[in-house]
Tab-separated table of C-alpha atoms in Angstrom:
chain	number	residue	atom	x	y	z
A	186	UNK	CA	51.661	24.342	-12.910
A	187	UNK	CA	49.946	24.415	-9.556
A	188	UNK	CA	47.128	26.843	-10.153
A	189	UNK	CA	46.174	24.129	-13.672
A	190	UNK	CA	46.202	21.285	-10.874
A	191	UNK	CA	43.845	23.229	-8.807
A	192	UNK	CA	41.879	24.328	-10.977
A	193	UNK	CA	41.378	20.861	-12.781
A	194	UNK	CA	40.919	19.064	-9.358
A	195	UNK	CA	38.065	21.908	-8.665
A	196	UNK	CA	36.292	20.517	-11.674
A	197	UNK	CA	36.443	17.299	-11.093
A	198	UNK	CA	35.186	17.748	-7.194
A	199	UNK	CA	32.244	19.619	-8.690
A	200	UNK	CA	31.454	17.824	-11.393
A	201	UNK	CA	31.052	14.838	-8.979
A	202	UNK	CA	28.994	16.376	-6.076
A	203	UNK	CA	25.850	16.103	-8.345
A	204	UNK	CA	23.186	14.769	-6.008
A	205	UNK	CA	20.243	12.412	-6.818
A	206	UNK	CA	17.119	13.700	-6.703
A	207	UNK	CA	14.716	11.651	-4.306
A	208	UNK	CA	11.296	10.865	-6.010
A	209	UNK	CA	8.458	10.428	-3.480
A	210	UNK	CA	4.879	8.221	-4.295
A	211	UNK	CA	1.606	8.164	-2.730
A	212	UNK	CA	-1.107	5.618	-3.507
A	213	UNK	CA	-3.884	7.265	-5.003
A	214	UNK	CA	-7.137	7.692	-3.201
A	215	UNK	CA	-10.882	8.772	-3.557
A	216	UNK	CA	-12.212	11.187	-1.281
A	217	UNK	CA	-14.894	10.173	0.692
A	218	UNK	CA	-15.205	12.837	3.681
A	219	UNK	CA	-18.519	14.042	2.794
A	220	UNK	CA	-20.448	10.576	2.616
A	221	UNK	CA	-18.219	9.092	5.582
A	222	UNK	CA	-19.830	12.232	7.634
A	223	UNK	CA	-23.828	11.706	6.581
A	224	UNK	CA	-23.524	8.013	6.878
A	225	UNK	CA	-21.738	9.067	11.060
A	226	UNK	CA	-25.268	9.088	12.718
A	227	UNK	CA	-27.508	7.083	11.002
A	228	UNK	CA	-26.440	4.016	12.821
A	229	UNK	CA	-25.326	2.009	9.888
A	230	UNK	CA	-23.101	-1.133	10.314
A	231	UNK	CA	-19.147	-0.241	11.058
A	232	UNK	CA	-16.132	-1.510	10.105
A	233	UNK	CA	-12.871	-0.626	11.879
A	234	UNK	CA	-9.806	-1.242	9.816
A	235	UNK	CA	-7.493	-1.676	12.933
A	236	UNK	CA	-4.323	-2.005	11.021
A	237	UNK	CA	-2.385	-2.804	7.820
A	238	UNK	CA	1.114	-4.422	8.790
A	239	UNK	CA	3.877	-5.508	6.222
A	240	UNK	CA	7.239	-6.361	7.129
A	241	UNK	CA	10.156	-5.038	8.126
A	242	UNK	CA	12.176	-4.857	4.583
A	243	UNK	CA	8.645	-3.211	3.288
A	244	UNK	CA	7.978	-0.964	6.311
A	245	UNK	CA	11.247	1.585	5.532
A	246	UNK	CA	10.296	4.464	2.705
A	247	UNK	CA	11.939	2.599	-0.286
A	248	UNK	CA	9.799	0.910	-2.582
A	249	UNK	CA	10.418	-2.853	-3.066
A	250	UNK	CA	11.686	-4.713	-6.449
A	251	UNK	CA	11.688	-7.882	-6.315
A	252	UNK	CA	15.056	-9.104	-8.795
A	253	UNK	CA	14.952	-12.532	-8.099
A	254	UNK	CA	13.107	-15.719	-7.116
A	255	UNK	CA	14.711	-15.168	-3.555
A	256	UNK	CA	16.498	-11.448	-4.339
A	257	UNK	CA	15.075	-7.914	-3.216
A	258	UNK	CA	15.970	-4.529	-3.956
A	259	UNK	CA	14.818	-1.638	-1.956
A	260	UNK	CA	15.096	1.531	-3.766
A	261	UNK	CA	17.114	4.419	-2.206
A	262	UNK	CA	15.882	7.419	-4.187
A	263	UNK	CA	12.405	6.298	-5.184
A	264	UNK	CA	10.336	6.692	-1.881
A	265	UNK	CA	7.195	6.317	-0.115
A	266	UNK	CA	6.297	9.889	0.683
A	267	UNK	CA	4.572	8.266	3.656
A	268	UNK	CA	4.848	4.941	5.820
A	269	UNK	CA	3.201	2.316	3.565
A	270	UNK	CA	1.346	0.848	6.434
A	271	UNK	CA	-0.332	4.211	6.387
A	272	UNK	CA	-1.176	4.866	3.000
A	273	UNK	CA	-2.402	1.071	2.817
A	274	UNK	CA	-5.037	1.296	5.622
A	275	UNK	CA	-5.903	4.577	4.057
A	276	UNK	CA	-6.412	3.380	0.676
A	277	UNK	CA	-8.207	0.635	2.039
A	278	UNK	CA	-10.579	2.553	4.128
A	279	UNK	CA	-11.048	4.619	1.007
A	280	UNK	CA	-11.660	1.825	-1.281
A	281	UNK	CA	-13.803	-0.199	1.318
A	282	UNK	CA	-16.143	2.471	1.709
A	283	UNK	CA	-16.713	2.967	-2.039
A	284	UNK	CA	-17.417	-0.754	-2.121
A	285	UNK	CA	-19.683	-0.561	0.546
A	286	UNK	CA	-22.224	2.180	0.622
A	287	UNK	CA	-24.335	1.076	3.813
A	288	UNK	CA	-21.266	0.839	5.938
A	289	UNK	CA	-19.144	3.569	8.077
A	290	UNK	CA	-15.757	2.332	7.723
A	291	UNK	CA	-12.998	3.945	9.825
A	292	UNK	CA	-9.700	3.640	11.053
A	293	UNK	CA	-10.735	3.934	14.620
A	294	UNK	CA	-13.528	2.358	16.424
A	295	UNK	CA	-16.505	4.449	16.405
A	296	UNK	CA	-18.858	2.969	19.648
A	297	UNK	CA	-19.638	-0.612	21.092
A	298	UNK	CA	-21.070	-2.400	18.363
A	299	UNK	CA	-18.544	-2.659	14.887
A	300	UNK	CA	-16.370	-5.504	12.879
A	301	UNK	CA	-12.771	-5.396	13.164
A	302	UNK	CA	-10.830	-5.739	10.224
A	303	UNK	CA	-6.830	-6.258	10.714
A	304	UNK	CA	-4.858	-7.104	7.098
A	305	UNK	CA	-0.898	-8.654	7.155
A	306	UNK	CA	0.533	-7.748	3.896
A	307	UNK	CA	3.401	-10.322	2.982
A	308	UNK	CA	4.122	-8.965	-0.962
A	309	UNK	CA	3.514	-5.586	-2.338
A	310	UNK	CA	6.214	-5.306	-5.206
A	311	UNK	CA	7.420	-4.804	-8.391
A	312	UNK	CA	9.000	-8.313	-9.968
A	313	UNK	CA	11.790	-8.755	-12.463
A	314	UNK	CA	8.960	-10.535	-14.953
A	315	UNK	CA	7.255	-7.782	-15.268
A	316	UNK	CA	4.538	-8.249	-12.829
A	317	UNK	CA	3.594	-6.767	-9.458
A	318	UNK	CA	2.473	-8.830	-6.576
A	319	UNK	CA	0.064	-8.002	-3.827
A	320	UNK	CA	-0.324	-10.799	-0.997
A	321	UNK	CA	-1.342	-11.604	2.483
A	322	UNK	CA	-4.131	-12.292	4.184
A	323	UNK	CA	-7.278	-10.679	6.420
A	324	UNK	CA	-9.261	-11.352	9.682
A	325	UNK	CA	-12.081	-9.850	10.118
A	326	UNK	CA	-13.916	-10.105	12.916
A	327	UNK	CA	-17.505	-10.041	12.863
A	328	UNK	CA	-20.285	-10.759	15.537
A	329	UNK	CA	-18.013	-12.854	17.240
A	330	UNK	CA	-16.890	-14.652	14.845
A	331	UNK	CA	-13.384	-14.986	13.028
A	332	UNK	CA	-13.349	-14.759	9.227
A	333	UNK	CA	-9.638	-15.104	7.711
A	334	UNK	CA	-8.856	-15.468	4.165
A	335	UNK	CA	-5.655	-15.071	1.866
A	336	UNK	CA	-5.042	-13.023	-0.834
A	337	UNK	CA	-2.416	-13.464	-3.814
A	338	UNK	CA	-2.887	-11.143	-6.756
A	339	UNK	CA	-0.378	-10.780	-9.733
A	340	UNK	CA	-0.677	-8.221	-12.294
A	341	UNK	CA	1.123	-7.271	-15.284
A	342	UNK	CA	2.886	-3.760	-15.014
A	343	UNK	CA	2.055	-2.282	-18.663
A	344	UNK	CA	4.020	0.206	-18.466
A	345	UNK	CA	8.201	0.364	-17.461
A	346	UNK	CA	9.227	2.614	-14.317
A	347	UNK	CA	8.067	3.247	-10.549
A	348	UNK	CA	5.099	5.716	-11.423
A	349	UNK	CA	3.236	2.262	-13.222
A	350	UNK	CA	4.557	0.245	-10.408
A	351	UNK	CA	2.930	2.503	-7.463
A	352	UNK	CA	-0.136	2.363	-10.139
A	353	UNK	CA	-0.412	-1.508	-10.475
A	354	UNK	CA	0.271	-2.027	-6.766
A	355	UNK	CA	-2.937	0.719	-6.246
A	356	UNK	CA	-4.992	-1.233	-8.600
A	357	UNK	CA	-3.787	-4.499	-6.913
A	358	UNK	CA	-5.068	-3.227	-3.542
A	359	UNK	CA	-8.140	-2.126	-4.957
A	360	UNK	CA	-8.653	-5.287	-5.773
A	361	UNK	CA	-8.293	-6.445	-2.552
A	362	UNK	CA	-10.362	-4.284	-1.167
A	363	UNK	CA	-13.185	-5.472	-3.197
A	364	UNK	CA	-12.566	-9.065	-2.240
A	365	UNK	CA	-12.931	-7.932	1.258
A	366	UNK	CA	-15.849	-6.402	0.702
A	367	UNK	CA	-17.559	-9.031	-1.641
A	368	UNK	CA	-16.991	-11.583	1.458
A	369	UNK	CA	-18.003	-8.514	4.078
A	370	UNK	CA	-21.601	-8.401	1.940
A	371	UNK	CA	-21.586	-12.268	1.572
A	372	UNK	CA	-22.011	-12.240	5.761
A	373	UNK	CA	-25.330	-10.720	5.944
């Protein structure tokens, strides 16, 4: 009898010990290394993407999902592969480099004369109604002037799941980069 109870308890414990796997996500980016290297010595105008900041609740590893107008859930097993602020900065540099082929866009200052771009992201999440939110504001220091603009994109998530969420977030971030690029072009 004791032997049967011990085997039953052991089976119950092994059944309960299954682990949930973590899934890691990275925003997709293009590769501009060759073009950036060739532009580095040409005296092209430069933009330093100084920083991209995110709120504390987005600074952790978990992807964020808004479940109501006031409630947010941070995923425990669907995680960013690297810190979100770093991913946003890297993809912004890549997207701006594509959108501004006559400029060198970098994550570090490259000399004395450059524009400086700072971005504050306030929304970067999926939402309960099937929409994805990308919002915040950016500040560009250009030839002694400060230019500040907000952005607030709401895009439909066309498929269910975290893969589709990350792809839609990346699309919204790419559109934000294009808006910034359009503003930079209009300055000249």
